Each structure stands twice: as C-alpha cells, then as structure tokens.
Coordinates of C-alpha atoms and ligand atoms in Angstrom, one line a residue:
M1 CA 0.1 0.0 0.0
E2 CA 1.2 3.5 -0.7
K3 CA 2.3 5.8 2.1
T4 CA 1.4 9.5 2.7
K5 CA 3.9 11.0 5.2
I6 CA 2.4 12.8 8.1
A7 CA 4.0 15.1 10.8
I8 CA 2.9 16.3 14.1
I9 CA 4.0 19.4 15.8
G10 CA 3.4 19.5 19.6
L11 CA 3.2 16.3 21.7
G12 CA 1.0 17.4 24.5
T13 CA -2.4 16.2 25.4
V14 CA -3.9 16.1 21.9
G15 CA -0.6 15.4 20.0
T16 CA 0.0 12.4 22.2
G17 CA -3.5 11.1 21.4
V18 CA -3.1 11.6 17.7
A19 CA 0.4 9.7 17.8
K20 CA -1.3 6.9 19.6
L21 CA -4.1 6.5 17.1
L22 CA -1.6 6.7 14.1
L23 CA 0.9 4.3 15.6
D24 CA -1.5 1.8 17.3
H25 CA -4.2 1.7 14.7
G26 CA -2.3 2.1 11.4
D27 CA -4.4 -0.7 9.8
R28 CA -7.6 1.1 10.6
T29 CA -6.4 4.6 9.3
A30 CA -4.9 2.9 6.2
R31 CA -8.3 1.2 5.5
H32 CA -10.1 4.6 5.7
A33 CA -7.5 6.5 3.7
G34 CA -6.8 3.9 1.1
R35 CA -3.1 4.4 1.9
I36 CA -1.0 4.4 4.9
P37 CA -0.9 7.7 6.8
W38 CA 2.7 7.3 8.0
L39 CA 3.9 9.1 11.0
E40 CA 7.3 10.5 9.8
K41 CA 8.2 13.3 12.2
V42 CA 7.0 14.6 15.6
I43 CA 8.4 17.9 16.6
V44 CA 8.7 18.8 20.2
R45 CA 10.5 21.7 22.1
D46 CA 12.2 19.4 24.6
L47 CA 13.6 16.1 23.4
E48 CA 14.3 15.0 27.0
K49 CA 10.8 15.4 28.4
P50 CA 9.1 12.1 29.2
R51 CA 6.2 11.3 26.9
D52 CA 3.1 9.1 27.3
V53 CA 3.6 7.5 24.0
E54 CA 6.5 5.5 22.5
I55 CA 7.7 7.3 19.4
P56 CA 9.8 5.1 17.0
T57 CA 13.5 5.8 16.8
G58 CA 14.3 8.8 14.4
V59 CA 10.8 10.2 14.4
L60 CA 11.2 12.6 17.4
S61 CA 12.9 15.9 16.6
D62 CA 13.2 19.5 17.8
N63 CA 13.8 20.9 14.4
L64 CA 10.9 22.3 12.3
E65 CA 13.3 22.3 9.3
D66 CA 13.0 18.4 9.3
I67 CA 9.4 18.9 8.0
V68 CA 10.0 22.0 5.9
N69 CA 12.8 20.2 4.0
D70 CA 11.0 16.9 3.4
P71 CA 8.7 17.4 0.3
E72 CA 7.3 13.9 1.0
I73 CA 5.6 15.1 4.2
K74 CA 2.3 16.2 2.8
V75 CA 0.2 16.8 5.9
V76 CA 1.1 18.4 9.2
A77 CA -1.0 18.2 12.3
Q78 CA -0.2 21.4 14.2
L79 CA -1.2 20.7 17.8
I80 CA 0.3 23.6 19.8
G81 CA -1.8 26.2 21.5
G82 CA -2.0 30.0 21.5
T83 CA -1.4 32.4 18.7
E84 CA 2.3 32.7 18.5
P85 CA 4.5 31.0 17.4
A86 CA 1.5 28.9 16.1
R87 CA 0.6 31.5 13.5
T88 CA 4.1 31.8 12.2
I89 CA 4.6 28.0 12.1
M90 CA 1.3 27.5 10.3
L91 CA 2.3 30.0 7.6
Q92 CA 5.7 28.4 7.4
M93 CA 4.0 25.0 6.8
L94 CA 1.7 26.3 4.1
E95 CA 4.5 28.1 2.3
A96 CA 6.5 24.8 2.3
G97 CA 3.6 23.1 0.5
K98 CA 2.0 21.2 3.4
D99 CA -1.7 20.9 4.1
V100 CA -2.4 21.6 7.8
V101 CA -4.7 20.1 10.3
T102 CA -5.3 22.1 13.6
A103 CA -7.2 21.9 16.9
N104 CA -6.3 25.5 17.8
K105 CA -9.5 27.7 18.0
A106 CA -7.6 30.7 19.5
L107 CA -5.4 30.8 16.4
L108 CA -8.3 30.5 14.0
A109 CA -10.6 33.0 15.8
E110 CA -7.7 35.5 15.9
H111 CA -5.9 34.9 12.6
G112 CA -8.3 32.7 10.6
A113 CA -8.8 35.4 7.8
E114 CA -5.0 35.7 7.1
L115 CA -4.4 31.9 7.4
F116 CA -7.3 30.8 5.2
D117 CA -6.7 33.4 2.6
R118 CA -3.0 32.4 2.5
A119 CA -3.8 28.7 2.2
R120 CA -6.1 29.4 -0.8
E121 CA -3.5 31.6 -2.5
L122 CA -1.0 28.7 -2.1
D123 CA -3.6 26.1 -3.2
R124 CA -3.2 24.4 0.2
C125 CA -6.0 23.5 2.8
I126 CA -6.6 23.7 6.5
A127 CA -8.8 21.3 8.4
F128 CA -10.0 22.3 11.9
E129 CA -12.8 19.9 13.1
A130 CA -11.1 19.5 16.5
S131 CA -11.1 23.2 17.1
V132 CA -14.8 23.2 18.2
A133 CA -16.4 20.8 20.6
G134 CA -13.6 18.2 20.7
G135 CA -14.8 14.8 19.4
I136 CA -18.2 16.1 18.1
P137 CA -18.0 16.4 14.3
I138 CA -19.9 19.8 14.3
V139 CA -17.7 21.6 11.8
T140 CA -18.3 18.9 9.1
N141 CA -22.0 18.8 10.0
I142 CA -22.4 22.5 9.5
G143 CA -20.0 23.0 6.7
Q144 CA -21.1 20.0 4.6
C145 CA -24.1 17.9 5.8
L146 CA -26.5 20.8 6.5
T147 CA -25.7 23.0 3.6
G148 CA -29.2 22.4 2.2
N149 CA -30.4 24.6 5.0
Q150 CA -30.3 28.1 6.2
I151 CA -29.2 27.6 9.8
T152 CA -31.5 29.9 12.0
A153 CA -30.0 29.1 15.4
L154 CA -27.3 27.4 17.4
K155 CA -27.3 26.8 21.1
G156 CA -24.6 24.8 22.9
I157 CA -22.2 23.9 25.6
L158 CA -18.8 24.4 24.0
N159 CA -16.3 24.2 26.8
G160 CA -15.6 20.9 28.5
T161 CA -13.7 22.4 31.4
C162 CA -16.5 24.8 32.5
N163 CA -19.1 22.0 32.1
Y164 CA -17.0 19.6 34.2
I165 CA -16.5 22.3 37.0
I166 CA -20.3 23.1 37.1
T167 CA -21.1 19.4 37.2
Q168 CA -18.7 18.7 40.0
M169 CA -20.2 21.7 42.0
Q170 CA -23.7 20.6 41.4
Q171 CA -23.4 16.9 41.9
H172 CA -20.7 16.7 44.6
G173 CA -20.7 20.2 46.2
T174 CA -17.0 20.4 45.1
D175 CA -15.5 23.8 45.4
Y176 CA -14.8 25.8 42.2
Q177 CA -10.9 25.7 42.6
S178 CA -10.7 22.0 43.3
A179 CA -13.0 21.2 40.4
L180 CA -10.9 23.4 38.1
K181 CA -7.7 21.5 39.3
Q182 CA -9.3 18.2 38.5
A183 CA -10.3 19.5 35.0
Q184 CA -6.6 20.5 34.4
Q185 CA -5.3 17.1 35.6
L186 CA -7.8 15.4 33.3
G187 CA -6.2 17.2 30.3
Y188 CA -9.4 19.3 29.5
A189 CA -8.2 22.9 30.3
E190 CA -6.2 25.2 28.1
A191 CA -2.5 25.8 29.1
D192 CA -3.9 29.1 30.6
P193 CA -7.2 27.9 32.1
T194 CA -8.4 31.5 32.5
L195 CA -9.4 31.2 28.8
D196 CA -11.8 28.4 29.7
V197 CA -13.4 29.9 32.8
D198 CA -13.7 33.5 31.5
G199 CA -15.6 32.2 28.5
S200 CA -12.9 33.2 25.9
D201 CA -12.5 29.7 24.6
T202 CA -16.3 29.3 24.2
A203 CA -16.4 32.7 22.3
Q204 CA -13.6 31.6 20.0
K205 CA -15.6 28.4 19.2
L206 CA -18.9 30.3 18.8
A207 CA -17.2 32.8 16.4
I208 CA -16.1 29.9 14.3
L209 CA -19.4 28.1 14.2
S210 CA -21.4 31.3 13.6
H211 CA -19.1 32.1 10.8
L212 CA -19.8 28.8 9.2
A213 CA -23.5 28.8 9.9
F214 CA -24.5 32.5 9.2
G215 CA -21.5 33.9 7.4
V216 CA -21.3 36.5 10.2
R217 CA -17.7 37.7 10.6
V218 CA -17.6 38.7 14.2
H219 CA -14.5 39.1 16.3
W220 CA -14.8 36.7 19.3
Q221 CA -14.1 39.6 21.7
D222 CA -17.1 41.5 20.4
I223 CA -19.5 38.6 21.5
P224 CA -21.3 39.5 24.7
L225 CA -19.6 37.3 27.2
E226 CA -19.7 36.2 30.9
G227 CA -17.7 33.3 32.3
I228 CA -18.1 31.1 35.3
E229 CA -15.6 32.5 37.6
S230 CA -18.1 34.1 39.9
L231 CA -20.6 31.3 39.7
Q232 CA -21.7 30.3 43.3
L233 CA -22.9 26.9 44.6
R234 CA -26.0 28.6 46.1
D235 CA -27.2 29.8 42.6
I236 CA -26.7 26.2 41.3
Q237 CA -28.8 24.9 44.4
N238 CA -31.5 27.6 43.8
A239 CA -31.7 26.7 40.2
D240 CA -32.0 23.1 41.1
R241 CA -34.9 23.8 43.5
C242 CA -36.7 25.6 40.7
G243 CA -36.2 22.8 38.2
Y244 CA -33.2 24.1 36.3
R245 CA -29.5 23.4 35.8
I246 CA -27.0 26.2 35.2
K247 CA -24.8 25.8 32.0
L248 CA -22.3 28.0 30.3
L249 CA -24.6 28.4 27.3
A250 CA -23.4 29.8 23.9
E251 CA -26.1 31.1 21.6
S252 CA -26.3 32.4 18.1
K253 CA -29.5 33.2 16.4
L254 CA -30.5 34.8 13.1
N255 CA -32.7 37.9 13.6
G256 CA -33.5 39.4 10.2
N257 CA -30.1 40.3 8.8
A258 CA -28.4 40.5 12.1
V259 CA -27.2 37.7 14.4
E260 CA -27.8 37.7 18.1
M261 CA -24.9 36.2 20.0
N262 CA -24.4 35.6 23.7
I263 CA -22.3 33.4 26.2
A264 CA -23.3 33.4 29.8
P265 CA -24.2 31.0 32.7
T266 CA -27.8 30.3 31.9
L267 CA -30.6 28.4 33.6
V268 CA -31.7 25.5 31.5
R269 CA -35.0 23.6 32.3
K270 CA -34.3 20.1 33.6
G271 CA -35.3 17.5 31.0
N272 CA -34.0 19.7 28.1
P273 CA -31.2 17.7 26.6
L274 CA -28.8 20.6 27.1
A275 CA -29.5 20.6 30.8
E276 CA -28.5 16.9 31.0
V277 CA -25.0 17.4 29.5
E278 CA -22.5 16.4 32.2
D279 CA -18.8 16.5 32.9
A280 CA -16.6 17.4 29.9
F281 CA -19.2 16.6 27.4
N282 CA -20.4 19.2 25.0
A283 CA -23.6 19.5 23.0
I284 CA -24.9 21.7 20.3
R285 CA -28.5 22.1 19.1
V286 CA -28.6 23.4 15.5
R287 CA -31.8 24.5 13.9
G288 CA -32.1 24.5 10.1
D289 CA -35.0 25.8 8.0
A290 CA -35.4 22.4 6.2
V291 CA -34.2 19.9 8.7
G292 CA -35.6 21.4 11.9
P293 CA -33.6 20.9 15.1
V294 CA -30.6 18.6 15.2
F295 CA -28.8 17.6 18.4
F296 CA -25.1 16.7 18.7
H297 CA -23.6 15.3 22.0
G298 CA -20.2 14.0 22.8
Q299 CA -17.0 14.5 24.6
G300 CA -15.9 18.1 24.0
A301 CA -12.4 17.9 25.5
G302 CA -9.7 15.4 26.4
Q303 CA -7.0 13.4 24.7
M304 CA -8.7 10.7 22.8
P305 CA -12.0 12.4 21.8
T306 CA -10.0 15.3 20.3
A307 CA -7.5 12.9 18.7
S308 CA -10.5 11.3 17.0
A309 CA -11.4 14.5 15.3
V310 CA -7.8 15.4 14.3
V311 CA -7.2 11.9 12.8
A312 CA -10.4 12.0 10.8
D313 CA -9.2 15.4 9.5
I314 CA -5.8 13.8 8.6
I315 CA -7.6 11.0 6.7
D316 CA -9.9 13.5 4.9
T317 CA -6.9 15.5 3.9
V318 CA -4.9 12.5 2.7
V319 CA -7.9 11.3 0.7
G320 CA -8.6 14.8 -0.8
R321 CA -11.9 15.4 0.8
T322 CA -10.7 18.5 2.8
R323 CA -9.4 20.1 -0.4
L324 CA -12.9 19.9 -2.0
T325 CA -14.7 21.4 1.0
F326 CA -12.1 23.9 2.0
G327 CA -12.2 25.4 -1.4
N328 CA -16.0 26.0 -1.2
L329 CA -16.3 27.0 2.4
E330 CA -17.3 30.8 2.5
L331 CA -15.2 31.0 5.7
W332 CA -13.1 34.1 5.9
S333 CA -13.3 34.8 2.3
D334 CA -12.7 38.3 1.0
A335 CA -16.4 38.9 0.5
Q336 CA -18.2 41.3 2.7
S337 CA -19.8 39.7 5.8
P338 CA -23.5 39.5 4.8
R339 CA -24.7 39.9 8.4
Q340 CA -23.8 41.9 11.5
L341 CA -23.8 41.2 15.2
A342 CA -27.2 42.3 16.7
P343 CA -27.0 45.0 19.5
A344 CA -26.9 43.1 22.9
D345 CA -29.6 45.1 24.7
T346 CA -32.5 44.0 22.5
A347 CA -32.2 40.3 23.1
V348 CA -35.3 39.0 24.9
N349 CA -35.1 36.4 27.7
K350 CA -36.6 35.4 31.0
Y351 CA -34.2 36.0 34.0
Y352 CA -33.3 34.7 37.4
I353 CA -32.4 37.4 40.0
R354 CA -30.9 36.6 43.4
L355 CA -30.8 39.4 45.9
Q356 CA -29.6 39.4 49.5
V357 CA -31.8 42.0 51.2
N358 CA -32.6 43.6 54.5
D359 CA -35.3 41.7 56.4
D360 CA -37.3 44.8 57.2
P361 CA -40.9 46.1 56.6
G362 CA -41.4 47.7 53.1
V363 CA -38.2 46.3 51.6
M364 CA -39.9 43.8 49.2
A365 CA -42.3 46.5 48.0
S366 CA -39.4 49.0 47.4
L367 CA -37.3 46.4 45.5
T368 CA -40.2 45.1 43.3
S369 CA -41.2 48.6 42.5
I370 CA -37.6 49.2 41.1
I371 CA -37.9 46.1 39.0
G372 CA -41.4 47.2 37.8
R373 CA -40.2 50.7 36.9
H374 CA -37.8 49.3 34.4
G375 CA -40.7 47.4 32.7
V376 CA -39.7 44.0 34.0
S377 CA -42.6 41.9 35.1
I378 CA -42.1 39.3 37.9
A379 CA -43.2 35.7 37.3
S380 CA -42.4 34.4 40.8
I381 CA -40.7 35.5 43.9
N382 CA -39.4 33.4 46.8
Q383 CA -38.1 34.7 50.0
Q384 CA -35.9 32.2 52.0
Q385 CA -34.5 32.9 55.4
T386 CA -31.1 31.1 55.4
Q387 CA -30.2 31.7 59.0
S388 CA -32.8 32.9 61.5
D389 CA -30.1 34.4 63.7
D390 CA -28.3 36.2 60.9
P391 CA -26.6 39.2 62.7
E392 CA -27.0 41.3 59.6
N393 CA -30.8 40.6 59.5
T394 CA -30.8 39.7 55.8
V395 CA -32.8 37.3 53.7
Q396 CA -32.3 35.8 50.2
L397 CA -34.8 36.8 47.5
V398 CA -35.0 34.6 44.3
I399 CA -37.0 36.3 41.6
M400 CA -37.9 34.8 38.2
S401 CA -39.0 37.4 35.6
H402 CA -41.2 37.1 32.5
A403 CA -39.5 37.8 29.2
T404 CA -37.8 41.1 29.0
T405 CA -34.9 42.7 27.2
A406 CA -31.3 42.5 28.3
G407 CA -31.3 46.4 28.4
A408 CA -34.2 46.5 30.8
I409 CA -32.8 43.9 33.1
K410 CA -29.4 45.5 33.2
A411 CA -31.0 48.9 34.1
A412 CA -33.0 47.3 36.9
A413 CA -30.0 45.5 38.2
D414 CA -28.0 48.6 38.2
E415 CA -30.6 50.5 40.2
L416 CA -31.0 47.5 42.6
K417 CA -27.3 47.5 43.2
N418 CA -27.4 51.0 44.5
S419 CA -30.4 50.4 46.8
A420 CA -29.5 50.7 50.5
N421 CA -31.8 47.7 51.2
I422 CA -29.4 45.3 49.3
K423 CA -26.2 43.6 50.5
G424 CA -23.7 42.9 47.8
S425 CA -24.6 42.8 44.1
P426 CA -27.5 41.3 42.5
V427 CA -26.9 38.0 40.7
V428 CA -28.7 38.0 37.4
M429 CA -28.8 35.1 34.9
R430 CA -30.7 34.3 31.7
I431 CA -33.2 31.5 31.6
M432 CA -33.0 29.7 28.3
N433 CA -35.8 30.2 25.9
S434 CA -36.8 26.8 24.6
Ligands
NAP501 P1 -0.7 21.0 25.6 O1 -1.0 19.7 26.4 O2 -0.3 22.2 26.3 O3 0.3 20.6 24.5 C1 0.9 21.5 23.6 C2 2.2 21.0 23.2 O4 2.8 21.8 22.2 C3 3.2 20.9 24.4 O5 3.7 19.5 24.3 C4 4.3 21.9 24.0 O6 5.5 21.4 24.3 C5 4.1 21.9 22.5 N1 4.7 23.1 21.9 C6 4.4 24.4 22.2 N2 5.1 25.2 21.4 C7 5.8 24.4 20.6 C8 6.8 24.7 19.6 N3 7.1 25.9 19.2 N4 7.3 23.6 18.9 C9 7.0 22.4 19.3 N5 6.2 22.0 20.3 C10 5.5 23.1 20.9 O7 -2.0 21.5 24.8 P2 -3.2 20.5 24.2 O8 -4.2 20.4 25.3 O9 -2.6 19.3 23.6 O10 -3.8 21.5 23.2 C11 -3.2 21.7 21.9 C12 -4.2 22.5 21.0 O11 -5.4 21.7 20.9 C13 -4.6 23.8 21.7 O12 -4.8 24.8 20.6 C14 -5.9 23.6 22.3 O13 -6.8 24.7 22.4 C15 -6.5 22.5 21.4 N6 -7.5 21.6 21.9 C16 -7.2 21.0 23.1 C17 -8.1 20.1 23.6 C18 -8.0 19.3 24.9 O14 -8.9 18.7 25.4 N7 -6.8 19.4 25.5 C19 -9.4 19.9 22.9 C20 -9.6 20.5 21.7 C21 -8.6 21.5 21.2 P3 6.0 21.2 25.8 O15 5.5 19.8 26.1 O16 7.5 21.4 25.6 O17 5.4 22.3 26.6
HSE502 N1 -10.2 23.6 27.0 C1 -11.1 23.2 26.1 C2 -12.4 22.8 26.8 C3 -10.5 22.1 25.3 O1 -12.3 22.6 28.0 O2 -13.4 22.7 26.1 C4 -11.5 21.7 24.1 O3 -11.5 22.6 23.1

C-alpha cells in the first residue's frame, strides 16, 4: 500500500492522542484512507521530556526544518496552543507546501482570515474539526451535511472544562478551585485555564461556528460574554430547586439580517437535553429551516476524543476530501460579511435574579417597584431565610422574571445594586428560551 507521510507538531495532550491512534491503529487509518498515513516526524520543544507514547526511533525531533525540507511530508497536524508561534509556524508549513490540520481555535478565531486566505493563495488547505467541541463532528456537519439549510439558530455547551466544573459543584458540592484543578489534571483545560473559565474559549468556538452557519464575521471579543468565575454553589442549588441546571450556554440566532450572540451562565430547564449534559461533554442544538432541530452530543475535551477529530481530518486531507470542502467554504473569504452582530440590549429572555436583602418592613415593595419601573414583570418570587439568627438581618430573595430585554434587566440590576436595602450585588442570569 502507498504511504502518505504525516508530521505532528506538539506532543502534549492532543498530540499524544493523535500519535497513539496513528501508531497503534495504522491498519484502521490505512483502510479508511486507502493508503498508509505514515507518522514520519514529531516535533517537540524538549527532546528529554518524558512522553506518554512511545515514538519510533528517528521520528522525534526538535527541528521544524525536518518537516519543511522533506517534500514527501504532505500533511502536518499542528497541535500547539496559543497564537504565536502557532501563526508563524502554520504560515511556514503552508509556504512549504503542506496541508495543515489544527485543533487551535484561538489561532483561527484571531488569525483565521489571514491563514485561510494564504492557504487558498497557495492552493493548500486547513482542516479544523477539532477546534470546536472536541470529538463532536460539528464543523463537518455545519460545513457539509447541513448545507441544504439556512441555519437559523445554534445553542450549545462548547467548553468541557466549564461544564466539568459546574457538574462537580452541582453533583458533589466540590468547590470551584478543586474542580478546576481536576479538569486540568484530566487534560481538559487550556494551558492558561483563564481562557476556559472566563468564556474566551467558548467565544472563539462560537465565532467559528457562527461564521460557518451564518456567514457573520464577528471578532470573538465582540461577543457579549460572561464566564463562570463568579458562579456560586447557592445559585446552582437555587436553580436546582426551581427545576433548572446552570450551564455556560453559547447562543447564536438569526434575527432578520443580524445575528444575536451571547455566552453566559444560563438556567436550562431540567429535561431539556442541554440541561443533562454532564462533565466534559459538549452539546450543540442546530436549527435548520429544512431539517428542523438537530442535536449533537459527545466529549468536548480530552485526549482521545480530540484525537478522534484530528485523525479524521488527517484522513480527509490525505484522501482529498478536505481540499474539496475547504475550497468551497465561505469561511473568511474576502467577500463582505453578509450579516452583522445584533445589539446586545435588545435580546429577549426570562431572568433569574438573586438578591440578599434587609429583612425589614417595606423592603420587598421597594425592590419590586424598582424592577417594575424598568418594565420588568415578575413571574415568581421566593423569600428564603437562610439563618434565623443572621446578625445582619438579611434574607435571600429569588425572583424569576417574565420575558424582557437585556437592556431592561441591566438597568433594573444597576438600580437595585445602588439600593440601601441590598447587601452585595444582585446576581442576574438568563433563563434559556426553549
Ligand atoms: P498541551 O497539552 O499544552 O500541548 C501543547 C504541546 O505543544 C506541548 O507539548 C508543547 O511542548 C508543544 N509546543 C508548544 N510550542 C511548541 C513549539 N514551538 N514547537 C514544538 N512544540 C511546541 O495542549 P493541548 O491540550 O494538547 O492543546 C493543543 C491545542 O489543541 C490547543 O490549541 C488547544 O486549544 C486545542 N485543543 C485541546 C483540547 C484538549 O482537550 N486538550 C481539545 C480541543 C482542542 P512542551 O511539552 O514542551 O510544553
Ligand atoms: N479547553 C477546552 C475545553 C478544550 O475545556 O473545552 C477543548 O476545546
């Protein structure tokens, strides 16, 4: 059988998984590719560092020129994180005539336009299935399988680390820091986990998916964004009592010629498939005008699920499938973006509001009148005395609103925050529309 030579750059969590699949399951990859995807070189920074995979003699190197100078290496799986030197290395590989496979969403969200344009100029291709939702084949599904549709909405859980942390807090009462540490040990988190918990990683993935689905060219930093760093166990418990789970939900929805986008901890009604997504699993509900809703669920982070997506991209590239689709994807083309990001203030949702308030006569009336003055209608209100001997004489109020705009709820929360009857800041979270 013929061989196509492959190289890997970066032998961390994902690179190790890809090497294992190529080395341990060569017969399987060869069957699918119709030729042997042969692991010719693996580039690392430190040759002495212990590795979790046994790399054959002569394959490991710390010199990128070993790839550049070998014209028989046709496909490079670039599996390092961050934007530099990842950008420079990817350009170098494209210039050297290699097709590239990547899992790096930060790189694509930041420099996708330049990299895609350069790849097309050089008649090369870039495959990036693993950059969004780990092992779930969502890029292929939106980019190829659903192209008979206009996608009208995407909703999803796109960060395994955050979902793992929330699940541990909710199911085991684990504190936030310990849950984050576990996610790092399990290989789910980014090298800098701030990118996971502050929502940046989710925003980079949503920008890529929305670009594919709607043609909207939005910089990931312009997406309204809230992470999970200040999520508290008591909100998870309150939500649970009211019949909800809290999820870091990414949403993108067509509204006329604009696209509404948002990422925030959100209450999702129990029984909704998105509410039941646990641990490092991800899920995405895509709505198409012809197909209706389609639901994708699977492991969104971790070594082997991500390697599964990378190896499929390697096979697609070796076979020539990526070349066909990459050429036709409208992604990051020079054409004007046909759609714009909708203003954040006009999005309509129901809300959960938690207030710690003075337990005195007239307080409830004064607070509900603030909420009412901003045009927000209250659906339910629950006052719960946590400690009867609270020296501060405060009580927790949990308010659920009817549907209202993000602008109105923000104005109400700002005024509540300044009220002398409230201790601390109000906690406000969206409730997912069905
Ligand atoms: P990682 O464990 O930190 O591994 C990155 C590897 O790249 C490290 O081994 C590092 O070397 C190596 N590296 C960095 N710069 C290099 C350079 N200039 N030359 C050669 N090697 C270099 O990261 P990861 O979790 O595998 O993630 C890799 C990419 O996949 C990231 O873009 C990430 O966002 C994405 N991704 C990760 C997951 C996941 O679950 N982990 C899932 C989907 C996508 P050292 O070992 O010397 O530090
Ligand atoms: N850090 C990412 C996550 C890896 O936790 O989802 C997968 O992209």
